């Protein structure tokens, strides 16, 4: 009887330890409303709320790590964190080097913002964040691509006249345009790029990927993911 009780205690302890596995969530902290640093110096935004909920459902403990966007994939591969949850679109090129969960944001629009709705989008200078699908699109569009390390810098380039327009996720640009007092406006038409936004993981972390896939699916099934998207991106956001 004592041995049975001891075995049960060991099993319970090991199960508790497994449930408390810490997963380091890598994000940029500079791409609102996806992710940003709040006044308390903490990671905040849609992906912080989402990531915490996914970890809860998967029986994991989240630990948040910030990193520069241009090194976000190399730092994942180097083991500096275990996931990328940073507004990263799922693309074939990225999927060659890392794995993705199923998307937690459906394919959404990219858009141009400029000082004038008549900005030259085909022959002008277009700012985009380095390493994004928007930068890749501009590079092939015939316009002159001007890349910056952070999204804030791309918008600043338009304001100070370095670029004719910025091309980025419309979800990112919409509040900036709305709060610009008419200085910025959307130009041209929206463009659909990528396969939605998902979590990036090392290709070897198949078990972790499966846990997050299941958690994302559960949020889709019970409607909490759509509610969270609408909370952070507004009533016009694309949902599942």
PDB file of C-alpha atoms in Angstrom:
ATOM      1  CA  UNK A   1       0.000   0.000   0.000  1.00  0.00           C
ATOM      2  CA  UNK A   2       2.803   2.393   0.877  1.00  0.00           C
ATOM      3  CA  UNK A   3       4.532   1.657  -2.415  1.00  0.00           C
ATOM      4  CA  UNK A   4       1.324   2.314  -4.309  1.00  0.00           C
ATOM      5  CA  UNK A   5       0.863   5.643  -2.549  1.00  0.00           C
ATOM      6  CA  UNK A   6       4.474   6.578  -3.242  1.00  0.00           C
ATOM      7  CA  UNK A   7       4.084   5.709  -6.930  1.00  0.00           C
ATOM      8  CA  UNK A   8       0.924   7.795  -7.122  1.00  0.00           C
ATOM      9  CA  UNK A   9       2.700  10.723  -5.485  1.00  0.00           C
ATOM     10  CA  UNK A  10       5.587  10.492  -7.963  1.00  0.00           C
ATOM     11  CA  UNK A  11       3.134  10.375 -10.859  1.00  0.00           C
ATOM     12  CA  UNK A  12       1.262  13.419  -9.563  1.00  0.00           C
ATOM     13  CA  UNK A  13       4.515  15.321  -9.082  1.00  0.00           C
ATOM     14  CA  UNK A  14       5.772  14.493 -12.566  1.00  0.00           C
ATOM     15  CA  UNK A  15       2.413  15.478 -14.053  1.00  0.00           C
ATOM     16  CA  UNK A  16       2.558  18.780 -12.179  1.00  0.00           C
ATOM     17  CA  UNK A  17       6.056  19.463 -13.431  1.00  0.00           C
ATOM     18  CA  UNK A  18       5.019  18.742 -17.011  1.00  0.00           C
ATOM     19  CA  UNK A  19       2.058  21.093 -16.658  1.00  0.00           C
ATOM     20  CA  UNK A  20       4.359  23.812 -15.383  1.00  0.00           C
ATOM     21  CA  UNK A  21       6.761  23.636 -18.343  1.00  0.00           C
ATOM     22  CA  UNK A  22       7.995  27.146 -19.092  1.00  0.00           C
ATOM     23  CA  UNK A  23       7.892  28.283 -22.700  1.00  0.00           C
ATOM     24  CA  UNK A  24       9.760  31.432 -23.704  1.00  0.00           C
ATOM     25  CA  UNK A  25       7.589  33.485 -26.036  1.00  0.00           C
ATOM     26  CA  UNK A  26       9.629  35.679 -28.382  1.00  0.00           C
ATOM     27  CA  UNK A  27       8.067  38.909 -29.609  1.00  0.00           C
ATOM     28  CA  UNK A  28       9.126  42.311 -30.892  1.00  0.00           C
ATOM     29  CA  UNK A  29       7.213  44.575 -28.520  1.00  0.00           C
ATOM     30  CA  UNK A  30       6.977  47.309 -31.133  1.00  0.00           C
ATOM     31  CA  UNK A  31       4.035  46.462 -33.387  1.00  0.00           C
ATOM     32  CA  UNK A  32       0.738  47.583 -31.814  1.00  0.00           C
ATOM     33  CA  UNK A  33      -1.900  46.333 -31.493  1.00  0.00           C
ATOM     34  CA  UNK A  34      -0.216  42.938 -32.067  1.00  0.00           C
ATOM     35  CA  UNK A  35       2.464  43.554 -29.441  1.00  0.00           C
ATOM     36  CA  UNK A  36       3.948  46.547 -27.637  1.00  0.00           C
ATOM     37  CA  UNK A  37       5.551  47.585 -24.360  1.00  0.00           C
ATOM     38  CA  UNK A  38       3.116  49.263 -21.973  1.00  0.00           C
ATOM     39  CA  UNK A  39       3.787  52.016 -19.449  1.00  0.00           C
ATOM     40  CA  UNK A  40       4.788  49.422 -16.856  1.00  0.00           C
ATOM     41  CA  UNK A  41       7.514  48.154 -19.171  1.00  0.00           C
ATOM     42  CA  UNK A  42       5.705  44.877 -19.856  1.00  0.00           C
ATOM     43  CA  UNK A  43       4.809  43.141 -23.109  1.00  0.00           C
ATOM     44  CA  UNK A  44       1.183  43.953 -23.925  1.00  0.00           C
ATOM     45  CA  UNK A  45      -1.263  43.753 -26.802  1.00  0.00           C
ATOM     46  CA  UNK A  46      -3.281  41.177 -28.680  1.00  0.00           C
ATOM     47  CA  UNK A  47      -0.479  38.622 -28.805  1.00  0.00           C
ATOM     48  CA  UNK A  48       0.293  38.951 -25.094  1.00  0.00           C
ATOM     49  CA  UNK A  49      -3.331  38.202 -24.214  1.00  0.00           C
ATOM     50  CA  UNK A  50      -3.495  35.460 -26.823  1.00  0.00           C
ATOM     51  CA  UNK A  51      -0.189  33.867 -25.821  1.00  0.00           C
ATOM     52  CA  UNK A  52      -1.113  33.774 -22.139  1.00  0.00           C
ATOM     53  CA  UNK A  53      -4.437  32.124 -22.971  1.00  0.00           C
ATOM     54  CA  UNK A  54      -2.798  29.584 -25.273  1.00  0.00           C
ATOM     55  CA  UNK A  55      -0.280  28.667 -22.577  1.00  0.00           C
ATOM     56  CA  UNK A  56      -3.086  28.291 -20.048  1.00  0.00           C
ATOM     57  CA  UNK A  57      -5.002  25.941 -22.340  1.00  0.00           C
ATOM     58  CA  UNK A  58      -1.866  23.968 -23.185  1.00  0.00           C
ATOM     59  CA  UNK A  59      -0.839  23.591 -19.528  1.00  0.00           C
ATOM     60  CA  UNK A  60       2.295  25.694 -20.034  1.00  0.00           C
ATOM     61  CA  UNK A  61       3.818  28.707 -18.301  1.00  0.00           C
ATOM     62  CA  UNK A  62       4.628  31.689 -20.547  1.00  0.00           C
ATOM     63  CA  UNK A  63       7.790  33.722 -20.170  1.00  0.00           C
ATOM     64  CA  UNK A  64       7.980  36.735 -22.492  1.00  0.00           C
ATOM     65  CA  UNK A  65      11.174  37.758 -24.303  1.00  0.00           C
ATOM     66  CA  UNK A  66      11.611  40.765 -26.608  1.00  0.00           C
ATOM     67  CA  UNK A  67      13.961  40.919 -29.562  1.00  0.00           C
ATOM     68  CA  UNK A  68      14.627  42.983 -32.673  1.00  0.00           C
ATOM     69  CA  UNK A  69      12.557  41.981 -35.681  1.00  0.00           C
ATOM     70  CA  UNK A  70      15.484  41.558 -38.066  1.00  0.00           C
ATOM     71  CA  UNK A  71      17.017  38.869 -35.834  1.00  0.00           C
ATOM     72  CA  UNK A  72      13.822  37.232 -34.645  1.00  0.00           C
ATOM     73  CA  UNK A  73      14.206  33.983 -36.638  1.00  0.00           C
ATOM     74  CA  UNK A  74      17.960  33.517 -35.995  1.00  0.00           C
ATOM     75  CA  UNK A  75      17.363  34.031 -32.258  1.00  0.00           C
ATOM     76  CA  UNK A  76      14.664  31.350 -32.295  1.00  0.00           C
ATOM     77  CA  UNK A  77      17.020  28.937 -34.033  1.00  0.00           C
ATOM     78  CA  UNK A  78      19.781  29.798 -31.549  1.00  0.00           C
ATOM     79  CA  UNK A  79      17.541  28.842 -28.624  1.00  0.00           C
ATOM     80  CA  UNK A  80      17.066  32.313 -27.129  1.00  0.00           C
ATOM     81  CA  UNK A  81      13.331  31.577 -26.912  1.00  0.00           C
ATOM     82  CA  UNK A  82      10.952  28.787 -27.938  1.00  0.00           C
ATOM     83  CA  UNK A  83       8.331  30.510 -30.079  1.00  0.00           C
ATOM     84  CA  UNK A  84       7.858  33.551 -32.258  1.00  0.00           C
ATOM     85  CA  UNK A  85       4.564  35.305 -31.574  1.00  0.00           C
ATOM     86  CA  UNK A  86       5.089  38.647 -33.250  1.00  0.00           C
ATOM     87  CA  UNK A  87       2.626  39.346 -36.034  1.00  0.00           C
ATOM     88  CA  UNK A  88       4.598  37.055 -38.345  1.00  0.00           C
ATOM     89  CA  UNK A  89       2.822  36.080 -41.553  1.00  0.00           C
ATOM     90  CA  UNK A  90       3.030  32.476 -42.680  1.00  0.00           C
ATOM     91  CA  UNK A  91       4.950  32.278 -45.959  1.00  0.00           C
ATOM     92  CA  UNK A  92       6.525  29.486 -47.977  1.00  0.00           C
ATOM     93  CA  UNK A  93       9.951  31.109 -47.674  1.00  0.00           C
ATOM     94  CA  UNK A  94       9.835  31.263 -43.877  1.00  0.00           C
ATOM     95  CA  UNK A  95       8.388  27.760 -43.666  1.00  0.00           C
ATOM     96  CA  UNK A  96      11.597  26.453 -45.232  1.00  0.00           C
ATOM     97  CA  UNK A  97      13.543  27.345 -42.079  1.00  0.00           C
ATOM     98  CA  UNK A  98      10.959  27.265 -39.254  1.00  0.00           C
ATOM     99  CA  UNK A  99       7.603  25.616 -38.581  1.00  0.00           C
ATOM    100  CA  UNK A 100       4.331  27.454 -38.041  1.00  0.00           C
ATOM    101  CA  UNK A 101       1.240  26.642 -36.069  1.00  0.00           C
ATOM    102  CA  UNK A 102      -2.085  27.065 -37.756  1.00  0.00           C
ATOM    103  CA  UNK A 103      -2.900  30.746 -38.156  1.00  0.00           C
ATOM    104  CA  UNK A 104      -4.430  32.719 -35.296  1.00  0.00           C
ATOM    105  CA  UNK A 105      -5.129  35.716 -37.541  1.00  0.00           C
ATOM    106  CA  UNK A 106      -6.701  34.973 -40.935  1.00  0.00           C
ATOM    107  CA  UNK A 107      -5.075  36.397 -44.078  1.00  0.00           C
ATOM    108  CA  UNK A 108      -5.611  40.135 -43.714  1.00  0.00           C
ATOM    109  CA  UNK A 109      -5.005  43.220 -45.810  1.00  0.00           C
ATOM    110  CA  UNK A 110      -1.784  45.140 -46.278  1.00  0.00           C
ATOM    111  CA  UNK A 111      -2.140  48.806 -47.156  1.00  0.00           C
ATOM    112  CA  UNK A 112      -0.291  51.965 -48.172  1.00  0.00           C
ATOM    113  CA  UNK A 113      -0.404  55.097 -46.010  1.00  0.00           C
ATOM    114  CA  UNK A 114       0.851  58.435 -47.295  1.00  0.00           C
ATOM    115  CA  UNK A 115       0.573  62.195 -46.870  1.00  0.00           C
ATOM    116  CA  UNK A 116      -1.715  62.210 -49.916  1.00  0.00           C
ATOM    117  CA  UNK A 117      -4.099  59.572 -51.283  1.00  0.00           C
ATOM    118  CA  UNK A 118      -2.564  60.334 -54.699  1.00  0.00           C
ATOM    119  CA  UNK A 119       0.966  59.287 -53.685  1.00  0.00           C
ATOM    120  CA  UNK A 120       3.055  57.597 -56.377  1.00  0.00           C
ATOM    121  CA  UNK A 121       2.939  53.957 -55.308  1.00  0.00           C
ATOM    122  CA  UNK A 122       4.375  52.421 -58.475  1.00  0.00           C
ATOM    123  CA  UNK A 123       7.320  54.693 -59.213  1.00  0.00           C
ATOM    124  CA  UNK A 124       7.921  56.371 -55.875  1.00  0.00           C
ATOM    125  CA  UNK A 125       9.838  55.491 -52.711  1.00  0.00           C
ATOM    126  CA  UNK A 126       7.976  53.105 -50.419  1.00  0.00           C
ATOM    127  CA  UNK A 127       9.009  52.434 -46.812  1.00  0.00           C
ATOM    128  CA  UNK A 128       8.586  48.995 -45.252  1.00  0.00           C
ATOM    129  CA  UNK A 129       9.992  47.130 -42.287  1.00  0.00           C
ATOM    130  CA  UNK A 130      12.956  44.927 -43.148  1.00  0.00           C
ATOM    131  CA  UNK A 131      12.269  41.212 -43.497  1.00  0.00           C
ATOM    132  CA  UNK A 132       8.491  41.558 -43.896  1.00  0.00           C
ATOM    133  CA  UNK A 133       6.243  40.257 -46.645  1.00  0.00           C
ATOM    134  CA  UNK A 134       5.421  43.884 -47.404  1.00  0.00           C
ATOM    135  CA  UNK A 135       9.096  44.663 -48.082  1.00  0.00           C
ATOM    136  CA  UNK A 136       9.268  41.674 -50.405  1.00  0.00           C
ATOM    137  CA  UNK A 137       6.189  42.852 -52.270  1.00  0.00           C
ATOM    138  CA  UNK A 138       7.520  46.395 -52.729  1.00  0.00           C
ATOM    139  CA  UNK A 139      10.865  45.048 -53.968  1.00  0.00           C
ATOM    140  CA  UNK A 140       9.049  43.302 -56.817  1.00  0.00           C
ATOM    141  CA  UNK A 141       6.550  46.073 -57.544  1.00  0.00           C
ATOM    142  CA  UNK A 142       8.828  48.459 -59.458  1.00  0.00           C
ATOM    143  CA  UNK A 143       8.821  51.070 -56.696  1.00  0.00           C
ATOM    144  CA  UNK A 144      11.979  51.974 -54.769  1.00  0.00           C
ATOM    145  CA  UNK A 145      12.090  50.078 -51.480  1.00  0.00           C
ATOM    146  CA  UNK A 146      13.347  51.907 -48.390  1.00  0.00           C
ATOM    147  CA  UNK A 147      13.708  49.465 -45.486  1.00  0.00           C
ATOM    148  CA  UNK A 148      13.814  50.247 -41.766  1.00  0.00           C
ATOM    149  CA  UNK A 149      14.458  48.121 -38.695  1.00  0.00           C
ATOM    150  CA  UNK A 150      11.266  49.152 -36.861  1.00  0.00           C
ATOM    151  CA  UNK A 151       7.695  49.925 -37.970  1.00  0.00           C
ATOM    152  CA  UNK A 152       7.801  53.336 -36.279  1.00  0.00           C
ATOM    153  CA  UNK A 153      10.662  54.341 -38.559  1.00  0.00           C
ATOM    154  CA  UNK A 154       8.681  53.465 -41.682  1.00  0.00           C
ATOM    155  CA  UNK A 155       5.900  55.855 -40.697  1.00  0.00           C
ATOM    156  CA  UNK A 156       8.402  58.540 -39.699  1.00  0.00           C
ATOM    157  CA  UNK A 157       9.995  58.272 -43.154  1.00  0.00           C
ATOM    158  CA  UNK A 158       6.692  59.280 -44.728  1.00  0.00           C
ATOM    159  CA  UNK A 159       6.143  62.140 -42.312  1.00  0.00           C
ATOM    160  CA  UNK A 160       9.627  63.605 -42.899  1.00  0.00           C
ATOM    161  CA  UNK A 161       9.529  63.198 -46.675  1.00  0.00           C
ATOM    162  CA  UNK A 162      12.025  60.361 -47.063  1.00  0.00           C
ATOM    163  CA  UNK A 163       9.340  58.095 -48.514  1.00  0.00           C
ATOM    164  CA  UNK A 164       6.195  58.680 -50.549  1.00  0.00           C
ATOM    165  CA  UNK A 165       4.271  56.014 -48.645  1.00  0.00           C
ATOM    166  CA  UNK A 166       4.599  53.215 -46.116  1.00  0.00           C
ATOM    167  CA  UNK A 167       3.366  49.699 -46.859  1.00  0.00           C
ATOM    168  CA  UNK A 168       2.426  47.555 -43.856  1.00  0.00           C
ATOM    169  CA  UNK A 169      -0.355  45.527 -42.261  1.00  0.00           C
ATOM    170  CA  UNK A 170      -3.518  47.589 -42.422  1.00  0.00           C
ATOM    171  CA  UNK A 171      -4.298  46.567 -38.831  1.00  0.00           C
ATOM    172  CA  UNK A 172      -1.091  48.333 -37.785  1.00  0.00           C
ATOM    173  CA  UNK A 173      -1.622  51.420 -39.944  1.00  0.00           C
ATOM    174  CA  UNK A 174      -5.335  51.986 -39.254  1.00  0.00           C
ATOM    175  CA  UNK A 175      -5.016  53.560 -35.768  1.00  0.00           C
ATOM    176  CA  UNK A 176      -2.007  55.621 -36.898  1.00  0.00           C
ATOM    177  CA  UNK A 177      -3.965  57.050 -39.829  1.00  0.00           C
ATOM    178  CA  UNK A 178      -7.043  57.620 -37.654  1.00  0.00           C
ATOM    179  CA  UNK A 179      -5.026  59.491 -35.017  1.00  0.00           C
ATOM    180  CA  UNK A 180      -2.950  61.551 -37.477  1.00  0.00           C
ATOM    181  CA  UNK A 181      -5.427  64.420 -37.613  1.00  0.00           C
ATOM    182  CA  UNK A 182      -5.706  64.108 -41.379  1.00  0.00           C
ATOM    183  CA  UNK A 183      -1.945  64.257 -41.990  1.00  0.00           C
ATOM    184  CA  UNK A 184      -1.892  60.642 -43.170  1.00  0.00           C
ATOM    185  CA  UNK A 185      -4.375  58.811 -45.374  1.00  0.00           C
ATOM    186  CA  UNK A 186      -4.626  55.464 -47.072  1.00  0.00           C
ATOM    187  CA  UNK A 187      -3.561  55.365 -50.710  1.00  0.00           C
ATOM    188  CA  UNK A 188      -4.258  52.860 -53.455  1.00  0.00           C
ATOM    189  CA  UNK A 189      -6.047  49.595 -52.787  1.00  0.00           C
ATOM    190  CA  UNK A 190      -5.598  46.994 -50.072  1.00  0.00           C
ATOM    191  CA  UNK A 191      -3.496  43.958 -50.992  1.00  0.00           C
ATOM    192  CA  UNK A 192      -3.822  40.447 -49.595  1.00  0.00           C
ATOM    193  CA  UNK A 193      -0.490  38.796 -48.722  1.00  0.00           C
ATOM    194  CA  UNK A 194       0.567  35.634 -46.888  1.00  0.00           C
ATOM    195  CA  UNK A 195      -1.371  32.844 -45.225  1.00  0.00           C
ATOM    196  CA  UNK A 196      -2.355  34.657 -42.066  1.00  0.00           C
ATOM    197  CA  UNK A 197      -0.344  35.082 -38.865  1.00  0.00           C
ATOM    198  CA  UNK A 198       0.901  32.083 -36.885  1.00  0.00           C
ATOM    199  CA  UNK A 199       3.391  31.153 -34.186  1.00  0.00           C
ATOM    200  CA  UNK A 200       6.863  30.241 -35.376  1.00  0.00           C
ATOM    201  CA  UNK A 201       8.727  27.302 -33.826  1.00  0.00           C
ATOM    202  CA  UNK A 202      11.875  25.317 -34.440  1.00  0.00           C
ATOM    203  CA  UNK A 203      11.223  22.378 -36.769  1.00  0.00           C
ATOM    204  CA  UNK A 204      12.390  19.987 -34.033  1.00  0.00           C
ATOM    205  CA  UNK A 205       9.718  21.151 -31.557  1.00  0.00           C
ATOM    206  CA  UNK A 206       6.896  19.030 -32.963  1.00  0.00           C
ATOM    207  CA  UNK A 207       5.309  18.287 -29.579  1.00  0.00           C
ATOM    208  CA  UNK A 208       5.164  21.967 -28.631  1.00  0.00           C
ATOM    209  CA  UNK A 209       3.702  22.825 -32.026  1.00  0.00           C
ATOM    210  CA  UNK A 210       0.978  20.227 -31.541  1.00  0.00           C
ATOM    211  CA  UNK A 211       0.070  21.672 -28.131  1.00  0.00           C
ATOM    212  CA  UNK A 212      -0.282  25.192 -29.495  1.00  0.00           C
ATOM    213  CA  UNK A 213      -2.167  23.993 -32.582  1.00  0.00           C
ATOM    214  CA  UNK A 214      -4.689  22.296 -30.318  1.00  0.00           C
ATOM    215  CA  UNK A 215      -4.999  25.390 -28.126  1.00  0.00           C
ATOM    216  CA  UNK A 216      -5.517  27.695 -31.122  1.00  0.00           C
ATOM    217  CA  UNK A 217      -8.139  25.341 -32.538  1.00  0.00           C
ATOM    218  CA  UNK A 218      -9.977  25.269 -29.217  1.00  0.00           C
ATOM    219  CA  UNK A 219     -10.137  29.081 -29.216  1.00  0.00           C
ATOM    220  CA  UNK A 220     -11.483  29.053 -32.762  1.00  0.00           C
ATOM    221  CA  UNK A 221     -14.069  26.434 -31.831  1.00  0.00           C
ATOM    222  CA  UNK A 222     -15.441  28.251 -28.776  1.00  0.00           C
ATOM    223  CA  UNK A 223     -15.374  31.735 -30.343  1.00  0.00           C
ATOM    224  CA  UNK A 224     -12.890  33.286 -27.929  1.00  0.00           C
ATOM    225  CA  UNK A 225     -10.318  33.910 -30.666  1.00  0.00           C
ATOM    226  CA  UNK A 226     -12.737  35.920 -32.797  1.00  0.00           C
ATOM    227  CA  UNK A 227     -13.795  37.913 -29.730  1.00  0.00           C
ATOM    228  CA  UNK A 228     -10.159  38.680 -28.938  1.00  0.00           C
ATOM    229  CA  UNK A 229      -9.445  39.772 -32.528  1.00  0.00           C
ATOM    230  CA  UNK A 230     -12.432  42.138 -32.482  1.00  0.00           C
ATOM    231  CA  UNK A 231     -11.368  43.530 -29.097  1.00  0.00           C
ATOM    232  CA  UNK A 232      -7.892  44.493 -30.300  1.00  0.00           C
ATOM    233  CA  UNK A 233      -8.444  45.255 -33.996  1.00  0.00           C
ATOM    234  CA  UNK A 234     -11.970  46.655 -34.060  1.00  0.00           C
ATOM    235  CA  UNK A 235     -15.309  45.719 -35.546  1.00  0.00           C
ATOM    236  CA  UNK A 236     -13.999  45.779 -39.122  1.00  0.00           C
ATOM    237  CA  UNK A 237     -11.295  43.192 -38.481  1.00  0.00           C
ATOM    238  CA  UNK A 238     -11.224  39.964 -40.483  1.00  0.00           C
ATOM    239  CA  UNK A 239     -12.242  37.021 -38.289  1.00  0.00           C
ATOM    240  CA  UNK A 240     -12.563  33.249 -38.662  1.00  0.00           C
TER     241      UNK A 240
END
